[in-house]
């Protein structure tokens, strides 16, 4: 974090120092809410929970070198007392962002936020000291937590912006105002919060609308809902895409073994990109990242080199590995919605394999009344992609079987049954995709990973 005295931190948080706290002690580390990560120079955020109360670990954090604990009840170790820990962290993050020289880049969209953020983060790291959201830690806790990791020499801050309703993205932008905003796409997701795709589009548009005239909005030209956001921002607009005219576009796209190659065209020329990431959808993610790199002054050649070297950083996202028995596994089990499911199924269909292609698919959550239609359409996509077999896991996935007419299709009641079925069906040379909304296929992926051999 940007160095501050404990007295300054307390003032920013509207908090009160305990009698055991040294007002002149300097905070140089970040804020950790996991006491195991608390270290010298940092702060520990004690979050009270239903099962575990962080205040009980304040002494451990102090023993590990934490300067103080952000607390909401009395403790014996040095503390900053506040009314609400998350609110206090948010106030601190606002101060850090305002004091920092870092250029702030925000990324949102219904699909691909985390992978694109990871690409942008790796590209920025080639240009200078960079802080980026870890995984998809993009909520009211993860966002200020990431901002507080900024140090005096940080040049780029890359933030993933998520939302489950109107106003959420604006709130995150107010903590750390972006100067570059990327909107990837608008799809069907979190309908329990948004209600409709139109409301989703309105929520995602909060990012370009937040940008000021000296900022840059990077928009997907091939998504008409995103493209329309150009009329709702005062910032400069740059477009990326494949089908429609764009400032950054991909030509001569070749699928290779599932890790695509293409020619990246920019306003300053072109260069060849060979992605290390699996799936055609990453071409769009790479184009968005390329636009950010260009805004930061990188040449097409440097951008292409960075994108060609960038790897997968976040777990359970298009993680392709081969087991000792020759089975290839695509673990994309972190989460799922209709667009990401379709992309994953198409990737399996394009994956070179000597055996069969098998998809183990769990429920896509939060689709409300569109759930049955979306799952049936997923079954159709399985058939269209040339998948040999599909295993639909647990309640709510039965329409996948209905849509996959002509494909060997089985519905199982739970993950244990899916694992048992796989054990009886898998043969050397087969390829397996595992995907579903959070937790719904993790046991299956972990079972397959237990016999992992080498990453691809």
Tab-separated table of C-alpha atoms in Angstrom:
chain	number	residue	atom	x	y	z
A	1	UNK	CA	0.000	0.000	0.000
A	2	UNK	CA	1.049	3.638	-0.276
A	3	UNK	CA	2.780	4.325	3.082
A	4	UNK	CA	0.612	6.059	5.680
A	5	UNK	CA	0.850	6.509	9.413
A	6	UNK	CA	-1.679	4.635	11.504
A	7	UNK	CA	-3.150	7.991	12.527
A	8	UNK	CA	-3.644	8.900	8.869
A	9	UNK	CA	-5.295	5.554	8.124
A	10	UNK	CA	-7.659	5.984	11.050
A	11	UNK	CA	-8.581	9.503	9.904
A	12	UNK	CA	-9.297	8.312	6.361
A	13	UNK	CA	-11.499	5.524	7.708
A	14	UNK	CA	-13.312	7.799	10.174
A	15	UNK	CA	-12.043	5.364	12.804
A	16	UNK	CA	-10.577	5.635	16.287
A	17	UNK	CA	-7.231	4.256	17.388
A	18	UNK	CA	-7.108	1.966	20.381
A	19	UNK	CA	-4.916	2.878	23.364
A	20	UNK	CA	-2.454	0.152	22.350
A	21	UNK	CA	-2.004	1.522	18.815
A	22	UNK	CA	0.964	3.741	17.916
A	23	UNK	CA	-0.315	6.692	15.858
A	24	UNK	CA	3.121	7.133	14.268
A	25	UNK	CA	3.491	3.495	13.176
A	26	UNK	CA	3.739	3.347	9.395
A	27	UNK	CA	1.508	1.080	7.321
A	28	UNK	CA	3.334	-0.096	4.195
A	29	UNK	CA	1.655	-3.427	3.445
A	30	UNK	CA	-1.806	-4.196	2.159
A	31	UNK	CA	-4.982	-5.047	4.029
A	32	UNK	CA	-5.624	-8.751	4.583
A	33	UNK	CA	-8.859	-10.304	5.815
A	34	UNK	CA	-7.243	-13.761	6.088
A	35	UNK	CA	-5.015	-13.759	9.166
A	36	UNK	CA	-2.742	-16.344	7.546
A	37	UNK	CA	-1.731	-13.730	4.985
A	38	UNK	CA	-1.275	-10.855	7.421
A	39	UNK	CA	2.333	-9.730	7.514
A	40	UNK	CA	4.818	-7.029	8.497
A	41	UNK	CA	3.672	-3.488	7.796
A	42	UNK	CA	0.130	-4.455	6.859
A	43	UNK	CA	-3.345	-4.243	8.333
A	44	UNK	CA	-5.691	-7.060	9.281
A	45	UNK	CA	-9.409	-6.635	8.573
A	46	UNK	CA	-11.436	-8.543	11.166
A	47	UNK	CA	-14.694	-9.571	9.539
A	48	UNK	CA	-17.350	-10.999	11.876
A	49	UNK	CA	-19.069	-14.032	10.355
A	50	UNK	CA	-21.745	-16.544	11.223
A	51	UNK	CA	-19.216	-19.334	11.834
A	52	UNK	CA	-15.861	-17.563	12.226
A	53	UNK	CA	-15.201	-14.141	13.759
A	54	UNK	CA	-12.063	-12.492	12.411
A	55	UNK	CA	-11.547	-10.650	15.704
A	56	UNK	CA	-10.463	-13.958	17.249
A	57	UNK	CA	-7.406	-13.958	14.960
A	58	UNK	CA	-6.235	-10.403	15.668
A	59	UNK	CA	-3.491	-11.593	18.026
A	60	UNK	CA	-2.179	-13.986	15.372
A	61	UNK	CA	-2.077	-11.179	12.809
A	62	UNK	CA	-0.240	-8.922	15.224
A	63	UNK	CA	2.296	-11.668	15.980
A	64	UNK	CA	2.968	-11.932	12.258
A	65	UNK	CA	3.780	-8.225	12.030
A	66	UNK	CA	0.441	-6.551	11.235
A	67	UNK	CA	0.532	-2.929	12.403
A	68	UNK	CA	-3.097	-2.975	13.551
A	69	UNK	CA	-6.439	-4.696	13.145
A	70	UNK	CA	-9.457	-2.938	11.646
A	71	UNK	CA	-12.048	-3.956	14.213
A	72	UNK	CA	-15.666	-3.364	15.118
A	73	UNK	CA	-15.418	-4.528	18.751
A	74	UNK	CA	-12.776	-4.244	21.480
A	75	UNK	CA	-9.645	-6.374	21.133
A	76	UNK	CA	-6.381	-6.453	23.087
A	77	UNK	CA	-3.973	-5.853	20.188
A	78	UNK	CA	-3.499	-2.488	18.367
A	79	UNK	CA	-6.667	-1.590	16.527
A	80	UNK	CA	-8.543	0.956	14.459
A	81	UNK	CA	-12.147	0.842	15.633
A	82	UNK	CA	-14.764	1.448	12.946
A	83	UNK	CA	-18.494	0.997	12.595
A	84	UNK	CA	-18.264	-1.265	9.532
A	85	UNK	CA	-15.103	-2.978	8.296
A	86	UNK	CA	-16.038	-3.108	4.593
A	87	UNK	CA	-17.054	0.551	4.612
A	88	UNK	CA	-13.760	1.450	6.278
A	89	UNK	CA	-11.799	-0.539	3.686
A	90	UNK	CA	-13.713	1.242	0.934
A	91	UNK	CA	-12.815	4.654	2.350
A	92	UNK	CA	-9.157	3.648	2.529
A	93	UNK	CA	-9.231	2.368	-1.055
A	94	UNK	CA	-10.679	5.651	-2.279
A	95	UNK	CA	-7.842	7.510	-0.608
A	96	UNK	CA	-5.199	5.163	-2.046
A	97	UNK	CA	-6.625	5.449	-5.568
A	98	UNK	CA	-6.703	9.249	-5.343
A	99	UNK	CA	-3.132	9.390	-4.054
A	100	UNK	CA	-1.775	6.952	-6.605
A	101	UNK	CA	-0.246	7.864	-9.961
A	102	UNK	CA	-1.478	4.569	-11.454
A	103	UNK	CA	-3.575	4.577	-14.604
A	104	UNK	CA	-6.764	2.707	-13.754
A	105	UNK	CA	-8.307	0.248	-16.225
A	106	UNK	CA	-11.776	-1.210	-15.613
A	107	UNK	CA	-13.114	-4.324	-17.336
A	108	UNK	CA	-16.712	-5.514	-17.397
A	109	UNK	CA	-18.987	-7.745	-19.452
A	110	UNK	CA	-21.221	-10.777	-19.055
A	111	UNK	CA	-18.482	-13.188	-20.152
A	112	UNK	CA	-14.717	-13.193	-20.240
A	113	UNK	CA	-14.052	-10.504	-17.615
A	114	UNK	CA	-11.543	-12.524	-15.644
A	115	UNK	CA	-9.638	-13.902	-18.635
A	116	UNK	CA	-9.469	-10.470	-20.274
A	117	UNK	CA	-8.407	-8.835	-17.017
A	118	UNK	CA	-5.646	-11.437	-16.755
A	119	UNK	CA	-4.503	-10.691	-20.319
A	120	UNK	CA	-4.511	-6.945	-19.692
A	121	UNK	CA	-2.703	-7.429	-16.395
A	122	UNK	CA	0.064	-9.451	-18.029
A	123	UNK	CA	0.349	-6.960	-20.888
A	124	UNK	CA	0.555	-4.035	-18.446
A	125	UNK	CA	3.156	-5.875	-16.362
A	126	UNK	CA	5.379	-5.881	-19.471
A	127	UNK	CA	5.108	-2.085	-19.495
A	128	UNK	CA	5.543	-1.272	-15.803
A	129	UNK	CA	4.623	-2.192	-12.203
A	130	UNK	CA	1.052	-3.466	-12.212
A	131	UNK	CA	-1.619	-4.449	-9.702
A	132	UNK	CA	-4.583	-6.477	-10.970
A	133	UNK	CA	-7.624	-8.144	-9.447
A	134	UNK	CA	-6.760	-11.650	-8.279
A	135	UNK	CA	-9.025	-14.300	-9.781
A	136	UNK	CA	-12.463	-12.746	-10.008
A	137	UNK	CA	-12.288	-10.999	-6.630
A	138	UNK	CA	-14.434	-8.195	-7.981
A	139	UNK	CA	-17.096	-7.486	-5.362
A	140	UNK	CA	-17.559	-4.985	-2.540
A	141	UNK	CA	-14.729	-6.656	-0.573
A	142	UNK	CA	-12.404	-7.743	-3.380
A	143	UNK	CA	-12.476	-4.439	-5.209
A	144	UNK	CA	-11.199	-2.167	-2.398
A	145	UNK	CA	-8.882	-4.982	-1.256
A	146	UNK	CA	-7.210	-4.909	-4.683
A	147	UNK	CA	-6.976	-1.111	-4.764
A	148	UNK	CA	-5.223	-1.118	-1.376
A	149	UNK	CA	-2.443	-3.268	-2.862
A	150	UNK	CA	-1.275	-0.280	-4.931
A	151	UNK	CA	2.243	0.871	-4.040
A	152	UNK	CA	4.062	4.145	-4.735
A	153	UNK	CA	5.641	2.816	-7.951
A	154	UNK	CA	2.482	1.160	-9.337
A	155	UNK	CA	1.852	2.428	-12.862
A	156	UNK	CA	-1.208	0.365	-13.823
A	157	UNK	CA	-4.205	-0.815	-11.808
A	158	UNK	CA	-6.382	-3.353	-13.643
A	159	UNK	CA	-9.785	-3.942	-12.066
A	160	UNK	CA	-12.495	-6.426	-12.926
A	161	UNK	CA	-15.926	-4.873	-12.373
A	162	UNK	CA	-18.847	-7.178	-11.652
A	163	UNK	CA	-22.477	-6.413	-11.012
A	164	UNK	CA	-25.655	-8.191	-10.038
A	165	UNK	CA	-27.851	-5.122	-10.390
A	166	UNK	CA	-28.138	-1.513	-11.456
A	167	UNK	CA	-25.696	0.836	-9.746
A	168	UNK	CA	-23.107	-1.759	-8.717
A	169	UNK	CA	-20.528	-0.850	-11.372
A	170	UNK	CA	-20.924	2.864	-10.621
A	171	UNK	CA	-20.208	2.184	-6.954
A	172	UNK	CA	-17.012	0.330	-7.859
A	173	UNK	CA	-15.949	3.085	-10.260
A	174	UNK	CA	-16.393	5.686	-7.526
A	175	UNK	CA	-13.834	3.842	-5.392
A	176	UNK	CA	-11.166	3.879	-8.118
A	177	UNK	CA	-12.221	5.988	-11.146
A	178	UNK	CA	-11.036	4.314	-14.370
A	179	UNK	CA	-9.493	6.280	-17.216
A	180	UNK	CA	-9.855	3.305	-19.568
A	181	UNK	CA	-13.041	1.247	-19.542
A	182	UNK	CA	-13.523	-2.034	-21.434
A	183	UNK	CA	-16.964	-3.533	-22.103
A	184	UNK	CA	-16.701	-7.027	-23.591
A	185	UNK	CA	-20.267	-8.152	-24.179
A	186	UNK	CA	-23.800	-8.306	-22.838
A	187	UNK	CA	-25.370	-11.720	-22.359
A	188	UNK	CA	-27.878	-13.666	-20.335
A	189	UNK	CA	-26.539	-13.944	-16.793
A	190	UNK	CA	-27.627	-13.175	-13.227
A	191	UNK	CA	-31.238	-12.751	-14.287
A	192	UNK	CA	-32.137	-13.119	-10.619
A	193	UNK	CA	-30.609	-9.680	-10.157
A	194	UNK	CA	-30.969	-8.026	-13.552
A	195	UNK	CA	-34.294	-9.481	-14.659
A	196	UNK	CA	-33.615	-9.042	-18.380
A	197	UNK	CA	-30.794	-8.689	-20.883
A	198	UNK	CA	-31.826	-5.070	-21.401
A	199	UNK	CA	-31.259	-4.349	-17.720
A	200	UNK	CA	-27.928	-6.169	-17.955
A	201	UNK	CA	-26.923	-3.859	-20.794
A	202	UNK	CA	-27.948	-0.815	-18.768
A	203	UNK	CA	-25.804	-1.993	-15.858
A	204	UNK	CA	-22.747	-2.665	-18.036
A	205	UNK	CA	-23.120	0.757	-19.660
A	206	UNK	CA	-22.380	2.354	-16.286
A	207	UNK	CA	-18.658	1.920	-17.002
A	208	UNK	CA	-18.474	3.957	-20.237
A	209	UNK	CA	-20.956	6.457	-18.825
A	210	UNK	CA	-18.712	6.979	-15.816
A	211	UNK	CA	-15.660	7.826	-17.929
A	212	UNK	CA	-14.786	11.490	-18.394
A	213	UNK	CA	-13.868	13.263	-21.613
A	214	UNK	CA	-10.168	12.527	-21.148
A	215	UNK	CA	-10.846	8.789	-20.783
A	216	UNK	CA	-11.178	5.993	-23.333
A	217	UNK	CA	-14.063	3.549	-23.755
A	218	UNK	CA	-13.111	0.280	-25.472
A	219	UNK	CA	-16.231	-1.378	-26.870
A	220	UNK	CA	-17.069	-4.608	-28.699
A	221	UNK	CA	-18.172	-3.603	-32.198
A	222	UNK	CA	-19.724	-7.044	-32.806
A	223	UNK	CA	-22.122	-6.831	-29.853
A	224	UNK	CA	-24.836	-4.349	-30.803
A	225	UNK	CA	-25.768	-3.644	-27.186
A	226	UNK	CA	-22.157	-2.786	-26.367
A	227	UNK	CA	-21.607	-0.846	-29.596
A	228	UNK	CA	-24.613	1.331	-28.729
A	229	UNK	CA	-22.833	2.485	-25.574
A	230	UNK	CA	-20.653	4.731	-27.748
A	231	UNK	CA	-23.516	7.223	-27.722
A	232	UNK	CA	-23.627	7.221	-23.915
A	233	UNK	CA	-20.078	8.204	-23.057
A	234	UNK	CA	-18.167	11.461	-23.240
A	235	UNK	CA	-14.889	9.546	-23.529
A	236	UNK	CA	-12.980	8.716	-26.691
A	237	UNK	CA	-14.326	5.462	-28.175
A	238	UNK	CA	-12.207	2.637	-29.582
A	239	UNK	CA	-13.816	-0.483	-31.011
A	240	UNK	CA	-12.616	-4.077	-31.315
A	241	UNK	CA	-14.153	-6.941	-33.224
A	242	UNK	CA	-14.097	-9.411	-36.058
A	243	UNK	CA	-17.369	-9.058	-37.970
A	244	UNK	CA	-17.932	-5.308	-37.905
A	245	UNK	CA	-15.488	-2.484	-38.792
A	246	UNK	CA	-13.276	-1.825	-35.793
A	247	UNK	CA	-10.084	-0.059	-34.700
A	248	UNK	CA	-8.667	-3.374	-33.470
A	249	UNK	CA	-9.574	-6.490	-35.386
A	250	UNK	CA	-8.429	-10.030	-36.071
A	251	UNK	CA	-7.769	-11.336	-39.586
A	252	UNK	CA	-6.651	-14.725	-40.872
A	253	UNK	CA	-7.892	-16.500	-37.757
A	254	UNK	CA	-6.649	-20.096	-37.535
A	255	UNK	CA	-7.898	-22.473	-34.824
A	256	UNK	CA	-4.704	-24.504	-34.586
A	257	UNK	CA	-5.123	-27.097	-31.822
A	258	UNK	CA	-7.675	-24.873	-30.070
A	259	UNK	CA	-5.145	-22.172	-29.248
A	260	UNK	CA	-5.902	-19.672	-31.955
A	261	UNK	CA	-3.565	-17.717	-34.211
A	262	UNK	CA	-4.507	-14.483	-35.961
A	263	UNK	CA	-3.216	-11.245	-37.404
A	264	UNK	CA	-3.818	-8.340	-35.040
A	265	UNK	CA	-4.617	-5.088	-36.838
A	266	UNK	CA	-4.304	-1.778	-34.994
A	267	UNK	CA	-4.311	1.902	-36.010
A	268	UNK	CA	-0.487	1.651	-36.093
A	269	UNK	CA	-0.107	-1.518	-38.149
A	270	UNK	CA	-0.348	-5.235	-37.607
A	271	UNK	CA	1.445	-8.184	-35.987
A	272	UNK	CA	0.974	-11.936	-35.582
A	273	UNK	CA	-0.515	-13.384	-32.390
A	274	UNK	CA	-0.329	-17.018	-31.242
A	275	UNK	CA	-2.477	-17.413	-28.150
A	276	UNK	CA	-1.568	-19.829	-25.374
A	277	UNK	CA	-5.190	-19.816	-24.180
A	278	UNK	CA	-7.705	-22.390	-25.371
A	279	UNK	CA	-10.891	-21.389	-27.167
A	280	UNK	CA	-12.004	-19.087	-29.978
A	281	UNK	CA	-13.606	-16.688	-27.501
A	282	UNK	CA	-10.150	-15.622	-26.358
A	283	UNK	CA	-9.610	-13.898	-29.703
A	284	UNK	CA	-12.110	-11.238	-28.590
A	285	UNK	CA	-10.500	-11.037	-25.157
A	286	UNK	CA	-7.101	-10.546	-26.783
A	287	UNK	CA	-8.430	-7.799	-29.052
A	288	UNK	CA	-9.804	-5.916	-26.042
A	289	UNK	CA	-6.463	-6.277	-24.277
A	290	UNK	CA	-4.653	-5.107	-27.406
A	291	UNK	CA	-6.728	-1.928	-27.456
A	292	UNK	CA	-5.705	-1.235	-23.850
A	293	UNK	CA	-2.056	-1.852	-24.681
A	294	UNK	CA	-2.248	0.546	-27.608
A	295	UNK	CA	-3.811	3.222	-25.360
A	296	UNK	CA	-0.817	2.809	-23.066
A	297	UNK	CA	1.612	3.421	-25.917
A	298	UNK	CA	2.692	-0.128	-26.781
A	299	UNK	CA	3.515	-0.963	-30.415
A	300	UNK	CA	1.571	-3.669	-32.302
A	301	UNK	CA	4.649	-5.900	-32.141
A	302	UNK	CA	5.026	-5.527	-28.390
A	303	UNK	CA	1.319	-6.098	-27.852
A	304	UNK	CA	1.371	-9.228	-30.014
A	305	UNK	CA	4.430	-10.585	-28.220
A	306	UNK	CA	2.818	-10.060	-24.833
A	307	UNK	CA	-0.469	-11.656	-25.874
A	308	UNK	CA	1.406	-14.616	-27.375
A	309	UNK	CA	3.228	-15.212	-24.098
A	310	UNK	CA	0.292	-14.641	-21.753
A	311	UNK	CA	-0.913	-17.676	-19.874
A	312	UNK	CA	-3.911	-18.702	-17.821
A	313	UNK	CA	-3.779	-17.163	-14.337
A	314	UNK	CA	-7.156	-17.969	-12.775
A	315	UNK	CA	-8.214	-21.424	-11.635
A	316	UNK	CA	-10.869	-23.610	-13.277
A	317	UNK	CA	-10.974	-21.521	-16.452
A	318	UNK	CA	-10.128	-23.344	-19.655
A	319	UNK	CA	-7.447	-25.292	-17.808
A	320	UNK	CA	-6.435	-28.023	-20.273
A	321	UNK	CA	-4.330	-30.929	-19.026
A	322	UNK	CA	-3.561	-34.548	-19.913
A	323	UNK	CA	-3.756	-37.428	-17.466
A	324	UNK	CA	-1.345	-40.379	-17.460
A	325	UNK	CA	-4.009	-42.536	-19.114
A	326	UNK	CA	-4.062	-40.198	-22.131
A	327	UNK	CA	-7.363	-38.498	-21.281
A	328	UNK	CA	-7.415	-34.772	-22.049
A	329	UNK	CA	-9.454	-32.684	-19.603
A	330	UNK	CA	-10.813	-29.171	-20.066
A	331	UNK	CA	-11.548	-27.854	-16.578
A	332	UNK	CA	-13.735	-24.793	-17.134
A	333	UNK	CA	-15.772	-25.478	-14.038
A	334	UNK	CA	-15.438	-22.165	-12.200
A	335	UNK	CA	-18.752	-20.780	-13.402
A	336	UNK	CA	-21.165	-20.875	-16.315
A	337	UNK	CA	-23.789	-18.951	-18.236
A	338	UNK	CA	-25.258	-19.573	-21.691
A	339	UNK	CA	-22.544	-17.738	-23.626
A	340	UNK	CA	-19.595	-19.245	-21.753
A	341	UNK	CA	-21.149	-22.713	-21.918
A	342	UNK	CA	-21.560	-22.416	-25.682
A	343	UNK	CA	-17.952	-21.275	-26.070
A	344	UNK	CA	-16.665	-24.166	-23.956
A	345	UNK	CA	-18.672	-26.753	-25.889
A	346	UNK	CA	-17.367	-25.393	-29.187
A	347	UNK	CA	-13.817	-25.562	-27.823
A	348	UNK	CA	-14.310	-29.234	-26.948
A	349	UNK	CA	-15.674	-29.831	-30.442
A	350	UNK	CA	-12.523	-28.327	-31.985
A	351	UNK	CA	-10.041	-30.036	-29.668
A	352	UNK	CA	-7.896	-32.584	-31.557
A	353	UNK	CA	-8.358	-36.015	-29.988
A	354	UNK	CA	-7.989	-39.643	-30.960
A	355	UNK	CA	-10.924	-40.687	-28.791
A	356	UNK	CA	-14.389	-39.435	-28.013
A	357	UNK	CA	-15.437	-35.989	-26.861
A	358	UNK	CA	-17.459	-36.047	-23.625
A	359	UNK	CA	-19.102	-33.044	-21.962
A	360	UNK	CA	-19.989	-33.128	-18.262
A	361	UNK	CA	-22.327	-30.179	-17.768
A	362	UNK	CA	-23.875	-28.822	-14.588
A	363	UNK	CA	-26.647	-26.329	-14.003
A	364	UNK	CA	-26.373	-22.752	-15.278
A	365	UNK	CA	-27.726	-20.844	-12.284
A	366	UNK	CA	-29.688	-17.590	-11.978
A	367	UNK	CA	-31.506	-17.906	-15.310
A	368	UNK	CA	-34.969	-17.734	-13.724
A	369	UNK	CA	-37.784	-18.432	-16.204
A	370	UNK	CA	-35.313	-18.786	-19.093
A	371	UNK	CA	-33.540	-21.737	-17.479
A	372	UNK	CA	-35.340	-24.495	-19.360
A	373	UNK	CA	-34.929	-22.773	-22.738
A	374	UNK	CA	-31.248	-22.034	-22.177
A	375	UNK	CA	-30.436	-25.574	-21.068
A	376	UNK	CA	-32.284	-27.068	-24.017
A	377	UNK	CA	-30.357	-24.764	-26.347
A	378	UNK	CA	-27.141	-25.947	-24.694
A	379	UNK	CA	-28.071	-29.506	-25.609
A	380	UNK	CA	-28.527	-28.403	-29.201
A	381	UNK	CA	-25.081	-26.764	-29.128
A	382	UNK	CA	-23.614	-30.033	-27.883
A	383	UNK	CA	-25.058	-31.783	-30.921
A	384	UNK	CA	-23.962	-29.027	-33.310
A	385	UNK	CA	-20.386	-29.132	-31.973
A	386	UNK	CA	-20.061	-32.832	-32.750
A	387	UNK	CA	-19.762	-33.936	-29.115
A	388	UNK	CA	-20.024	-37.729	-28.768
A	389	UNK	CA	-21.496	-37.904	-25.293
A	390	UNK	CA	-22.990	-35.554	-22.710
A	391	UNK	CA	-23.556	-36.116	-19.004
A	392	UNK	CA	-25.996	-33.651	-17.440
A	393	UNK	CA	-25.498	-33.317	-13.689
A	394	UNK	CA	-28.248	-32.790	-11.094
A	395	UNK	CA	-31.694	-31.239	-11.075
A	396	UNK	CA	-32.500	-28.600	-13.670
A	397	UNK	CA	-30.212	-29.967	-16.393
A	398	UNK	CA	-32.736	-32.414	-17.879
A	399	UNK	CA	-33.469	-30.075	-20.852
A	400	UNK	CA	-29.827	-30.542	-21.973
A	401	UNK	CA	-30.669	-34.174	-22.675
A	402	UNK	CA	-33.779	-33.156	-24.606
A	403	UNK	CA	-31.816	-30.732	-26.785
A	404	UNK	CA	-28.975	-33.163	-27.459
A	405	UNK	CA	-31.126	-35.526	-29.502
A	406	UNK	CA	-28.932	-37.973	-31.405
A	407	UNK	CA	-26.046	-37.659	-28.934
A	408	UNK	CA	-25.367	-40.308	-26.283
A	409	UNK	CA	-26.852	-38.429	-23.348
A	410	UNK	CA	-27.300	-39.328	-19.679
A	411	UNK	CA	-28.794	-37.412	-16.795
A	412	UNK	CA	-27.346	-38.188	-13.353
A	413	UNK	CA	-28.625	-37.010	-9.959
A	414	UNK	CA	-25.349	-35.656	-8.582
A	415	UNK	CA	-21.602	-35.302	-9.063
A	416	UNK	CA	-20.837	-38.641	-7.413
A	417	UNK	CA	-22.961	-40.376	-10.024
A	418	UNK	CA	-21.223	-38.417	-12.795
A	419	UNK	CA	-17.819	-39.526	-11.475
A	420	UNK	CA	-18.948	-43.165	-11.340
A	421	UNK	CA	-20.245	-42.966	-14.894
A	422	UNK	CA	-17.031	-41.411	-16.143
A	423	UNK	CA	-14.983	-44.131	-14.465
A	424	UNK	CA	-16.893	-46.743	-16.418
A	425	UNK	CA	-16.897	-44.862	-19.726
A	426	UNK	CA	-13.512	-43.127	-20.117
A	427	UNK	CA	-10.987	-44.656	-22.460
A	428	UNK	CA	-7.426	-43.567	-23.343
A	429	UNK	CA	-7.454	-40.721	-25.844
A	430	UNK	CA	-10.856	-39.339	-24.827
A	431	UNK	CA	-11.364	-35.605	-24.191
A	432	UNK	CA	-13.611	-34.394	-21.370
A	433	UNK	CA	-15.065	-30.942	-20.717
A	434	UNK	CA	-16.266	-30.177	-17.176
A	435	UNK	CA	-18.362	-27.036	-16.713
A	436	UNK	CA	-21.213	-25.684	-14.623
A	437	UNK	CA	-22.126	-22.814	-12.359
A	438	UNK	CA	-20.060	-22.479	-9.193
A	439	UNK	CA	-19.467	-25.715	-7.223
A	440	UNK	CA	-21.831	-27.764	-9.359
A	441	UNK	CA	-19.112	-29.714	-11.194
A	442	UNK	CA	-16.054	-29.014	-9.023
A	443	UNK	CA	-15.993	-32.542	-7.549
A	444	UNK	CA	-15.927	-34.014	-11.047
A	445	UNK	CA	-13.061	-31.750	-12.111
A	446	UNK	CA	-11.121	-32.481	-8.931
A	447	UNK	CA	-11.552	-36.222	-9.448
A	448	UNK	CA	-10.133	-35.959	-12.954
A	449	UNK	CA	-7.339	-33.676	-11.766
A	450	UNK	CA	-6.242	-36.208	-9.169
A	451	UNK	CA	-4.727	-38.153	-12.056
A	452	UNK	CA	-3.329	-35.104	-13.824
A	453	UNK	CA	-0.059	-35.518	-15.717
A	454	UNK	CA	1.005	-32.424	-17.613
A	455	UNK	CA	-0.493	-29.038	-18.425
A	456	UNK	CA	-0.986	-28.282	-22.107
